[in-house]
CSV table of N, CA and C in Angstrom, one decimal:
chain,number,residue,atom,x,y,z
A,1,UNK,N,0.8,-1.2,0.0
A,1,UNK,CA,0.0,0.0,0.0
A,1,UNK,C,0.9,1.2,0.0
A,2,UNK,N,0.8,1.5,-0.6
A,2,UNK,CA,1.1,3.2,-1.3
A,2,UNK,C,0.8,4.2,0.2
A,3,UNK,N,1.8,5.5,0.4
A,3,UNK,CA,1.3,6.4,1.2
A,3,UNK,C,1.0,7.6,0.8
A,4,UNK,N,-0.2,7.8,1.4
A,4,UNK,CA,-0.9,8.7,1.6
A,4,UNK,C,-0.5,10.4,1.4
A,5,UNK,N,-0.8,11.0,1.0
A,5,UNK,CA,-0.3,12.2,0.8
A,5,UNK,C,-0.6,13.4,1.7
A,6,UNK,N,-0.1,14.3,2.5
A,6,UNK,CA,-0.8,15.1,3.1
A,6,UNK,C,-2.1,15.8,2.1
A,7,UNK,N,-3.1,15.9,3.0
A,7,UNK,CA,-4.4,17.0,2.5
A,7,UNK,C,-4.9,16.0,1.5
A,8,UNK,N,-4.5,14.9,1.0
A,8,UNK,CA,-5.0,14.2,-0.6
A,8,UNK,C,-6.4,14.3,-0.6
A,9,UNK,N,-7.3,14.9,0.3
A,9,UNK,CA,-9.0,15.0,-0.2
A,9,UNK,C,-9.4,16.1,-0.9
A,10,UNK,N,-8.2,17.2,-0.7
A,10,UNK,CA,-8.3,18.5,-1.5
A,10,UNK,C,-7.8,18.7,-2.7
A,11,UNK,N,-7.3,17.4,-2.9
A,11,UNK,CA,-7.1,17.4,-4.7
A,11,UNK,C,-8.4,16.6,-5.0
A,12,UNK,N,-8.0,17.1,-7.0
A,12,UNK,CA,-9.1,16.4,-7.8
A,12,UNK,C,-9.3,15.0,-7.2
A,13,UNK,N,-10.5,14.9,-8.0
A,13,UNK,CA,-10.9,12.8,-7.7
A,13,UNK,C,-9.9,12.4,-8.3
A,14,UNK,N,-9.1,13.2,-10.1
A,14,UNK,CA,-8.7,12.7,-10.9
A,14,UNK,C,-7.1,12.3,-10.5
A,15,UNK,N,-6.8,13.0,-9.7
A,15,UNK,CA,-5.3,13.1,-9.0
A,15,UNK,C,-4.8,12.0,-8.1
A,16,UNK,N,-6.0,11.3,-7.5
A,16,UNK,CA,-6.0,10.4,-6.1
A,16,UNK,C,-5.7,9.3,-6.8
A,17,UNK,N,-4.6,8.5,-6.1
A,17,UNK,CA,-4.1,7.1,-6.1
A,17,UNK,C,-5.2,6.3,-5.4
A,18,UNK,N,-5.4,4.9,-5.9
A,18,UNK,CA,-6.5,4.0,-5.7
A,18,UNK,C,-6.4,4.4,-4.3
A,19,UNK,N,-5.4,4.1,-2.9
A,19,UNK,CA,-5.1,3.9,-1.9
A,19,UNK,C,-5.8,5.2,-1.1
A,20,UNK,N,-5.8,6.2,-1.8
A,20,UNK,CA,-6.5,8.0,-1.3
A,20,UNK,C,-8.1,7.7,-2.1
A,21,UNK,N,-7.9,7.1,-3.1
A,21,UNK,CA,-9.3,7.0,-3.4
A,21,UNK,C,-10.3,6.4,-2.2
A,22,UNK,N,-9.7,5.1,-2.1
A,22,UNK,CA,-10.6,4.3,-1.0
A,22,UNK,C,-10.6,5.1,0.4
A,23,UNK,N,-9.4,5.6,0.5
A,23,UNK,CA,-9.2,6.2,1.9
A,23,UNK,C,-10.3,7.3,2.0
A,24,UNK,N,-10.6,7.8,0.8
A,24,UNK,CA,-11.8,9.3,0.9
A,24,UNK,C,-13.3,8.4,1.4
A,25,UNK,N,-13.5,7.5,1.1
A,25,UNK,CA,-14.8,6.8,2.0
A,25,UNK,C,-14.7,7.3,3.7
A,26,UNK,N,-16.2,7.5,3.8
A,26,UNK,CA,-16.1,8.3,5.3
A,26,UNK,C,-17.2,6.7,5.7
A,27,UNK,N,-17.5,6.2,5.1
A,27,UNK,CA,-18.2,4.7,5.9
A,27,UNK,C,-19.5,4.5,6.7
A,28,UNK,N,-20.0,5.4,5.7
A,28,UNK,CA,-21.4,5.7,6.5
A,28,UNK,C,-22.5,4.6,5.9
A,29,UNK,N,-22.1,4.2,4.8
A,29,UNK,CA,-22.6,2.9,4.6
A,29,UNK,C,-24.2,3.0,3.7
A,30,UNK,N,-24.1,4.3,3.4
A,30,UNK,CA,-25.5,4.7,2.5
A,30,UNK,C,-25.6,3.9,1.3
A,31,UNK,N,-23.8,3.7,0.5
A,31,UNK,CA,-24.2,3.0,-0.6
A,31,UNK,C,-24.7,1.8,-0.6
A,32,UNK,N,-24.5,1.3,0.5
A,32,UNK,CA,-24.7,-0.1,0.8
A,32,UNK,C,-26.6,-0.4,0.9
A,33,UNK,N,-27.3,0.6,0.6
A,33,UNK,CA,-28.6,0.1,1.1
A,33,UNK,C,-29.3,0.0,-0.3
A,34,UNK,N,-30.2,-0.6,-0.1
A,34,UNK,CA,-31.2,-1.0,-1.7
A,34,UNK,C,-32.0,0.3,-1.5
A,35,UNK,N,-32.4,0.7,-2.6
A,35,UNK,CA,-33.1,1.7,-3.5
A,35,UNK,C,-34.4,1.2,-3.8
A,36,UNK,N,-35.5,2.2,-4.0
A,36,UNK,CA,-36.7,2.4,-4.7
A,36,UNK,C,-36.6,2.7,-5.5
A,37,UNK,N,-36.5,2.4,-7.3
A,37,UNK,CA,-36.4,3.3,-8.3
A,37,UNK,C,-38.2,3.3,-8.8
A,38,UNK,N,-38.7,4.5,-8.9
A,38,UNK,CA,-40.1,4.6,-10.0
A,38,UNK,C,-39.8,4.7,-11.3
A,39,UNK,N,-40.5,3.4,-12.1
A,39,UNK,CA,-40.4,3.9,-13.5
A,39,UNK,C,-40.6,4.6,-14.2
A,40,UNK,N,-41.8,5.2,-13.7
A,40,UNK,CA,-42.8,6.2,-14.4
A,40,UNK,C,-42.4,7.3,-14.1
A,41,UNK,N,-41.8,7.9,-12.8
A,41,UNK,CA,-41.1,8.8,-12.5
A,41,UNK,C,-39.3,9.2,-12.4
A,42,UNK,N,-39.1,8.3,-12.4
A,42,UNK,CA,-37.4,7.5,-11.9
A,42,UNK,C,-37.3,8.3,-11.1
A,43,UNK,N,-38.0,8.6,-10.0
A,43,UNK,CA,-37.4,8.9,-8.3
A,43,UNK,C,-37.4,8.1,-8.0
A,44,UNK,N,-36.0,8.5,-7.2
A,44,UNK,CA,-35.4,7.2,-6.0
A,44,UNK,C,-35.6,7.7,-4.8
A,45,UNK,N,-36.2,6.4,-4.2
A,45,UNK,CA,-35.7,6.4,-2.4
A,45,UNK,C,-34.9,5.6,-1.7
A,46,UNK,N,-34.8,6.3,-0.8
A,46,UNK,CA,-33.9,5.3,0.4
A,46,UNK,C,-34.7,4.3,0.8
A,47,UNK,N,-34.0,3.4,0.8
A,47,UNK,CA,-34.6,2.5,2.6
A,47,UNK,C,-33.3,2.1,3.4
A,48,UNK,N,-34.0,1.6,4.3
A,48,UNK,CA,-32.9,1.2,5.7
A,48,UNK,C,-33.0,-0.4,5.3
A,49,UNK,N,-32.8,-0.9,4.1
A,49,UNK,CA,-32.5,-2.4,3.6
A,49,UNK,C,-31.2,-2.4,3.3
A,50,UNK,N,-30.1,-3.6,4.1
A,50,UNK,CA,-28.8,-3.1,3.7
A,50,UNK,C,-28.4,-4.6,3.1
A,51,UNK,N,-27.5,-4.4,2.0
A,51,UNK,CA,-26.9,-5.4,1.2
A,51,UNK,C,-26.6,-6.6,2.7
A,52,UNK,N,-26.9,-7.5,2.6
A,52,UNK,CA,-26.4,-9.0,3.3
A,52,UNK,C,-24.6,-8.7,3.9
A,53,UNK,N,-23.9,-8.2,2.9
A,53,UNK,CA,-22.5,-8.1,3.1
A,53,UNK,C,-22.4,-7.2,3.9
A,54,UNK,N,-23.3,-6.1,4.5
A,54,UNK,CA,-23.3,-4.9,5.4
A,54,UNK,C,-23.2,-5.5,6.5
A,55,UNK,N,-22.2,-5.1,7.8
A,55,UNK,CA,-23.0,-5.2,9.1
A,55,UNK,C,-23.2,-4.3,9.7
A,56,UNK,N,-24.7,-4.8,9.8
A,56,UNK,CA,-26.1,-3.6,10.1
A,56,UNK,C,-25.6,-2.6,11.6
A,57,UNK,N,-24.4,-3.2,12.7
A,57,UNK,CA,-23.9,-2.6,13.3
A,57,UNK,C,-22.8,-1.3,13.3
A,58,UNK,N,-22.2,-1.7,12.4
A,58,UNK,CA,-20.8,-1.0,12.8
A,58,UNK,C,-20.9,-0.2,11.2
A,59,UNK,N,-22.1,-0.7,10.0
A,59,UNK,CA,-22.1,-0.1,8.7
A,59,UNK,C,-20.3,0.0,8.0
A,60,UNK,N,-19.7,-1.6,8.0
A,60,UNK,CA,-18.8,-1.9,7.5
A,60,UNK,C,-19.1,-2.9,6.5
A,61,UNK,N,-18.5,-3.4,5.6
A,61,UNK,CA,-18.3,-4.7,4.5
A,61,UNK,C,-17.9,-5.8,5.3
A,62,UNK,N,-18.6,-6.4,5.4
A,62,UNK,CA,-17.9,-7.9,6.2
A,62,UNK,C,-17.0,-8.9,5.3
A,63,UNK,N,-17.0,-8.3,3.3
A,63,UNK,CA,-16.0,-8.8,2.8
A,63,UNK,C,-15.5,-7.9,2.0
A,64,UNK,N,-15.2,-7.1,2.0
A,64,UNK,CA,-15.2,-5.5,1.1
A,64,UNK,C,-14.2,-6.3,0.1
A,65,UNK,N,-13.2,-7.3,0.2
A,65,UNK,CA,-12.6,-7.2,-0.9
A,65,UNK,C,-12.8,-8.2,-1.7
A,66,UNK,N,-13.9,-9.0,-1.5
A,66,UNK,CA,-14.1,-10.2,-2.1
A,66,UNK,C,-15.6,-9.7,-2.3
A,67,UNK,N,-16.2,-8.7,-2.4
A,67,UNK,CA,-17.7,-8.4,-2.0
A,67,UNK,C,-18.5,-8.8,-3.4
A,68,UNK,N,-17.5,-8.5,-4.5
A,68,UNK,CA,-18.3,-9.0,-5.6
A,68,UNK,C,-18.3,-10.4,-6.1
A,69,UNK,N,-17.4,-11.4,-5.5
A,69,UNK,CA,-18.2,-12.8,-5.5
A,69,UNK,C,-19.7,-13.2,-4.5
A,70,UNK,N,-19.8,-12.6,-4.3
A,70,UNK,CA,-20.9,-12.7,-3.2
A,70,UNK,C,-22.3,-12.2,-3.6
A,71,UNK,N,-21.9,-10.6,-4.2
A,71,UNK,CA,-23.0,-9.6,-4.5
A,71,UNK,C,-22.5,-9.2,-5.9
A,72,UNK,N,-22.6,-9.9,-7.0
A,72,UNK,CA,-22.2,-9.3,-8.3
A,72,UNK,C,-22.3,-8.4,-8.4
A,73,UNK,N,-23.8,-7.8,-8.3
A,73,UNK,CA,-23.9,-6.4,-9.0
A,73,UNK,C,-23.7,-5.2,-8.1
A,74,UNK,N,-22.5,-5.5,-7.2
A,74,UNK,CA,-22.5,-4.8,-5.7
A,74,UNK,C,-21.5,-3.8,-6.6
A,75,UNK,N,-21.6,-2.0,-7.3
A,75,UNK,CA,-21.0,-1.2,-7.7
A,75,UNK,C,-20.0,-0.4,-7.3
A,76,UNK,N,-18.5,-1.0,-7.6
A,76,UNK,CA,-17.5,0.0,-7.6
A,76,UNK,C,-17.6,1.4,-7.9
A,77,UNK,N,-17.4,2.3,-7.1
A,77,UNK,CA,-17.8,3.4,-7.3
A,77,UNK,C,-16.4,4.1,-7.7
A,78,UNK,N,-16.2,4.7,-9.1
A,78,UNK,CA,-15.2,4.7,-9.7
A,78,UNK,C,-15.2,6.4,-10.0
A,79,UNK,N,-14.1,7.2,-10.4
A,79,UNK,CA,-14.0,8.5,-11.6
A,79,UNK,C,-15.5,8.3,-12.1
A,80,UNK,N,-15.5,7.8,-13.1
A,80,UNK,CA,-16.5,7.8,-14.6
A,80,UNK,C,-17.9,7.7,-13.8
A,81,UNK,N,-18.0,6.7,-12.6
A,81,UNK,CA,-19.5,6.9,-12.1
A,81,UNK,C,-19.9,7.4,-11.5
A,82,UNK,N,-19.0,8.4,-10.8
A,82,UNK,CA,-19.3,9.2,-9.2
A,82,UNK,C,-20.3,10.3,-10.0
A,83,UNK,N,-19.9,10.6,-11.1
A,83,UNK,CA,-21.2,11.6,-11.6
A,83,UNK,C,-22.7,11.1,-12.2
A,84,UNK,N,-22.4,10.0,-12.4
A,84,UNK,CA,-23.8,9.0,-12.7
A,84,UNK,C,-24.3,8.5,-11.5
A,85,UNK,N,-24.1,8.8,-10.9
A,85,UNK,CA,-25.1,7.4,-9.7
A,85,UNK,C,-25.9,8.8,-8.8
A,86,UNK,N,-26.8,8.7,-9.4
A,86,UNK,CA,-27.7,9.7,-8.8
A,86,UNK,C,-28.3,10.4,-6.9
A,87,UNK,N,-28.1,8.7,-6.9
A,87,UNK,CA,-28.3,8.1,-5.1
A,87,UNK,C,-27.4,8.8,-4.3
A,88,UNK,N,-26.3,8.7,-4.7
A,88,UNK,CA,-25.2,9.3,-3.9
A,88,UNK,C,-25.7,10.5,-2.4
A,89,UNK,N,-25.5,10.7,-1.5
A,89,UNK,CA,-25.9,11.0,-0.6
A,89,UNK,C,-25.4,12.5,-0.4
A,90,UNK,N,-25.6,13.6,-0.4
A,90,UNK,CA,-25.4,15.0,-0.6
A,90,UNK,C,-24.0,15.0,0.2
A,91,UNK,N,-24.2,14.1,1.6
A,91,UNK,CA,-22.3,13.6,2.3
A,91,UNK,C,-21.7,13.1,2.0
A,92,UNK,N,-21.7,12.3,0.9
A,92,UNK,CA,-20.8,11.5,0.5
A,92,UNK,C,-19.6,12.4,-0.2
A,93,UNK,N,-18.3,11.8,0.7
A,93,UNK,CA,-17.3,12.6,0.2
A,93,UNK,C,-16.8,12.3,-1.4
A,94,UNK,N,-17.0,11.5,-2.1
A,94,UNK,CA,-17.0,11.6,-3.5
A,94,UNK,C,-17.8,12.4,-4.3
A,95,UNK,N,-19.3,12.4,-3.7
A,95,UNK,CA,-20.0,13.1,-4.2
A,95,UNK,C,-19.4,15.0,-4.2
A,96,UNK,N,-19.3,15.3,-2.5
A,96,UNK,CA,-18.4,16.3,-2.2
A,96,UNK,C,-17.4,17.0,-3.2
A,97,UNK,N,-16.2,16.1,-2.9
A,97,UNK,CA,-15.1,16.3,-4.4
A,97,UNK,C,-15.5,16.5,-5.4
A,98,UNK,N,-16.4,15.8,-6.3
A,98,UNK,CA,-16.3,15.7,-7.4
A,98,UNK,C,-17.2,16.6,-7.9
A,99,UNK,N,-18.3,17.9,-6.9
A,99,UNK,CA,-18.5,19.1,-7.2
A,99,UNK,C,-17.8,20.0,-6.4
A,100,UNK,N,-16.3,19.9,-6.6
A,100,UNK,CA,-15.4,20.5,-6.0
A,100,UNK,C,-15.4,21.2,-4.4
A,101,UNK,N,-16.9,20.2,-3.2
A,101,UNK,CA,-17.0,21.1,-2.2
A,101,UNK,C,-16.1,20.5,-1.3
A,102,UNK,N,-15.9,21.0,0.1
A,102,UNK,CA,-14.8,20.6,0.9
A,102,UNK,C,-15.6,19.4,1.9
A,103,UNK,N,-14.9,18.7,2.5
A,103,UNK,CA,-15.6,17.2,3.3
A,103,UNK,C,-16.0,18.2,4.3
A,104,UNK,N,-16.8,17.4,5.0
A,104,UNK,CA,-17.5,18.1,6.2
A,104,UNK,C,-17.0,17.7,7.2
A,105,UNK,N,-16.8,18.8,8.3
A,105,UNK,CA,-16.2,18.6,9.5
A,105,UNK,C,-15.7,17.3,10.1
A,106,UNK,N,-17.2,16.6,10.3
A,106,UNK,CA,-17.2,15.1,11.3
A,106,UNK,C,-16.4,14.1,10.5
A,107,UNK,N,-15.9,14.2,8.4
A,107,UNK,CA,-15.3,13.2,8.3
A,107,UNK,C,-14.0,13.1,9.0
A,108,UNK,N,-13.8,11.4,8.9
A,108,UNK,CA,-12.8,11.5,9.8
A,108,UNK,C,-11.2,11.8,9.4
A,109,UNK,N,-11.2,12.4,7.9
A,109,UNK,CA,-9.8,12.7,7.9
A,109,UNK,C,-9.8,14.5,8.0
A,110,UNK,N,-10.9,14.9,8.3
A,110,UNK,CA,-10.8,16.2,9.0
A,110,UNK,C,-10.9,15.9,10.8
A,111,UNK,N,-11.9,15.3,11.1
A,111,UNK,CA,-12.2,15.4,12.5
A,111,UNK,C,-10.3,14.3,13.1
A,112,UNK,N,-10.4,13.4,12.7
A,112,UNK,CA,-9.3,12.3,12.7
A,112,UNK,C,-10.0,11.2,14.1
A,113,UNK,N,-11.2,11.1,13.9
A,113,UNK,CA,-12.6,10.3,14.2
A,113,UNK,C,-13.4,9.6,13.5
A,114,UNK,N,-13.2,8.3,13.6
A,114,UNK,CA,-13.7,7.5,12.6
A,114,UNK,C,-15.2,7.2,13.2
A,115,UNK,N,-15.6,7.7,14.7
A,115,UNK,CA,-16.8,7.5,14.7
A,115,UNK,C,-17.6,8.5,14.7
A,116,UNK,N,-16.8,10.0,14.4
A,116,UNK,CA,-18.0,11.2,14.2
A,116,UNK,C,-18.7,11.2,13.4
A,117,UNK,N,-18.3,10.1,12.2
A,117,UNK,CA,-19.7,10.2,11.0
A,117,UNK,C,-20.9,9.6,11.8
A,118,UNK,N,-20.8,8.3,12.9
A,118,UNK,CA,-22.2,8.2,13.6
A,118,UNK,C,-22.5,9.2,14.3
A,119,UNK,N,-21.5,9.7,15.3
A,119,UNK,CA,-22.6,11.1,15.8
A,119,UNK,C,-23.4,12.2,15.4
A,120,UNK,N,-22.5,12.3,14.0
A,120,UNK,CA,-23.2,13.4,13.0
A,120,UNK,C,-24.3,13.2,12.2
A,121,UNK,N,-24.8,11.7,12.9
A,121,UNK,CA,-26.3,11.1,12.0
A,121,UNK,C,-26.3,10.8,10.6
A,122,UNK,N,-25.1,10.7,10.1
A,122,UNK,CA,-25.1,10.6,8.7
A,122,UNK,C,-24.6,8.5,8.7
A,123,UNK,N,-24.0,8.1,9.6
A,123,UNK,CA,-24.1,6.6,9.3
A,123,UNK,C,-24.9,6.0,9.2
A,124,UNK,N,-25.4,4.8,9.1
A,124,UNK,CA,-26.4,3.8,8.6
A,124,UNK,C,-26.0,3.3,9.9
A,125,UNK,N,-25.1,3.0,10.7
A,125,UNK,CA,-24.9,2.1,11.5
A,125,UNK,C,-25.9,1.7,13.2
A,126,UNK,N,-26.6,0.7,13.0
A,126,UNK,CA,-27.5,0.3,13.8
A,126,UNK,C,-28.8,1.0,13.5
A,127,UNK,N,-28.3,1.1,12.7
A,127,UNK,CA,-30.1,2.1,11.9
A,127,UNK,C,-30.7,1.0,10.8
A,128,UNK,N,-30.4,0.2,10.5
A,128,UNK,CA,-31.1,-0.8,9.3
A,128,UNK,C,-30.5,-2.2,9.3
A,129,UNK,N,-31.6,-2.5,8.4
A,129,UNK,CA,-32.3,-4.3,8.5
A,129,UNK,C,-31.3,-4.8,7.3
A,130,UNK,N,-30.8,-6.1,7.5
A,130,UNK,CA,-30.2,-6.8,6.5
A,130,UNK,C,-31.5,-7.2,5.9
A,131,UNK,N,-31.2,-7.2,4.4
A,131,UNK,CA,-31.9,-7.8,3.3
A,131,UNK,C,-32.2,-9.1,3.2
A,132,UNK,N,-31.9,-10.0,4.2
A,132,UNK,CA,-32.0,-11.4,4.6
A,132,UNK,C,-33.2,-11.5,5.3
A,133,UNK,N,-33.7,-10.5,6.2
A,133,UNK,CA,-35.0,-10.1,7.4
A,133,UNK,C,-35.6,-9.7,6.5
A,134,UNK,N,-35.6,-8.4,6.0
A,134,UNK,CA,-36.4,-6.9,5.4
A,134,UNK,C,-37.9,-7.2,5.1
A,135,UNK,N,-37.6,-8.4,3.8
A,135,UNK,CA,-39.5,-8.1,3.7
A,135,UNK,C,-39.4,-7.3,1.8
A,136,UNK,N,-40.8,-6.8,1.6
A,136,UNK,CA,-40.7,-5.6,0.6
A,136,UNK,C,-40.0,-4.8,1.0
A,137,UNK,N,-39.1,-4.1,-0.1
A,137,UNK,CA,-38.5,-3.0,-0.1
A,137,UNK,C,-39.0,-2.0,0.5
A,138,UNK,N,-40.3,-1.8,-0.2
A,138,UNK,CA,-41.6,-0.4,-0.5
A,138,UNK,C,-41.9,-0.3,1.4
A,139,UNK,N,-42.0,-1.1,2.4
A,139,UNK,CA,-41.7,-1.3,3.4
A,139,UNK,C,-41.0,-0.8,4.2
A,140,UNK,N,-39.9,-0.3,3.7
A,140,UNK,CA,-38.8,0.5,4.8
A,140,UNK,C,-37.8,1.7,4.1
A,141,UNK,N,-39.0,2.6,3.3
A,141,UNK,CA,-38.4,3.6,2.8
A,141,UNK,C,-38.5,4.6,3.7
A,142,UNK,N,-37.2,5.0,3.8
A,142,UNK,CA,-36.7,6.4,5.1
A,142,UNK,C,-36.1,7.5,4.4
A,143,UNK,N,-35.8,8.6,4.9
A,143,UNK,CA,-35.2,10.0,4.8
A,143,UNK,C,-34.2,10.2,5.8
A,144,UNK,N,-33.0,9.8,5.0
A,144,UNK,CA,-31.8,9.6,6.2
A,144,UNK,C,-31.9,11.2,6.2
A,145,UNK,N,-32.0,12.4,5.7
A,145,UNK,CA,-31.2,13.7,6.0
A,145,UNK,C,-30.1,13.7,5.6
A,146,UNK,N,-29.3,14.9,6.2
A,146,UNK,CA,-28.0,14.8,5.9
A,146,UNK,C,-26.8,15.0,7.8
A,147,UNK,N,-28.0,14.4,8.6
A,147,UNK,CA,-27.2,14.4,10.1
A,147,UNK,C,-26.8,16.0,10.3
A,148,UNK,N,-26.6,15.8,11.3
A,148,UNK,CA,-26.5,17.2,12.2
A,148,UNK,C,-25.3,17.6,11.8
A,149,UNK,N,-24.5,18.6,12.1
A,149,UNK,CA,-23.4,19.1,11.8
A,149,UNK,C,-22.3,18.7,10.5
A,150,UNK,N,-23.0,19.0,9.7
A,150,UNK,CA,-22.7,18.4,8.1
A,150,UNK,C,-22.2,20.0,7.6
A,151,UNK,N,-21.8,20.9,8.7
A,151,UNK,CA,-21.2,22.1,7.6
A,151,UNK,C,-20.6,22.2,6.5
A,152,UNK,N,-21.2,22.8,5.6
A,152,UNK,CA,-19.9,23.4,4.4
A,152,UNK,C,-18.5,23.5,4.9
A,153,UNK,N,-18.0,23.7,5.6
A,153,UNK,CA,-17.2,24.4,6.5
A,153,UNK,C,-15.9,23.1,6.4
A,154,UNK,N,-14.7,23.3,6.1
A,154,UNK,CA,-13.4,22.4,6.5
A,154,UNK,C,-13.0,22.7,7.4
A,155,UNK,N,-13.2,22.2,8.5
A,155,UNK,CA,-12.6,22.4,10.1
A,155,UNK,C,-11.0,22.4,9.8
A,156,UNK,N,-10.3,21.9,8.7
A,156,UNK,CA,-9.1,21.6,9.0
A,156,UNK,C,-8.4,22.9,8.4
């Protein structure tokens, strides 16, 4: 593994080595939940249904590097898609970057707190049902927000 650069979340997405890439994940585990899409409208919702590979506690990958034998269509989120995937969560630090805003305070390579993303209400963690329990989807559509102290603001 490659080291890390100082500041590397304030460069482009296009700049970042795989190792800064993965490292910009703040782990809040949004991507990890199944979606509503409407056909007729193509709005999407959330729910608190989380991929099998999620644990519903700590909103980690229980195989993150093997995750696509398990969950084929489970989406690398790359350059080229960070502007296609619509879902993306208004915190999510790729989403962030890649309309050039700055990460919000609680992430943890500003805060240097890997658990202020849960205080700041933006984690999934202990908030949702594995997809193995769930049921219908249409069943557990929620409005995560964007958690409390999600400033514009770069504390660093």
């Amino acid at each position: 593994m490659g080291a890390l650069r100082e500041r590397f979340w304030e460069r482009p997405l296009s700049d970042l080595s795989r190792e800064e890439w993965e490292a910009l994940c703040d782990g809040c585990g949004r991507c990890c939940l199944h979606k509503v899409e409407y056909e007729d409208t193509g709005e999407i919702e959330e729910t608190n249904v989380a991929c099998s590979l999620l644990d519903c506690q700590t909103a980690r990958c229980k195989d993150y590097r093997h995750r696509k034998a398990f969950v084929p269509d489970c989406l690398r989120l790359t350059l080229k898609l960070v502007d296609r995937v619509p879902w993306l969560p208004d915190t999510c630090a790729y989403r962030r970057r890649a309309e050039n805003r700055p990460l919000p305070r609680w992430h943890y390579l500003i805060s240097g707190d890997r658990e202020a993303v849960i205080r700041a209400g933006v984690s999934v963690a202990g908030r949702v049902i594995s997809e193995n329990e769930a049921g219908p989807l249409e069943h557990h559509i929620v409005e995560w927000g964007d958690g409390e102290n999600c400033g514009e603001e770069d504390a660093a």
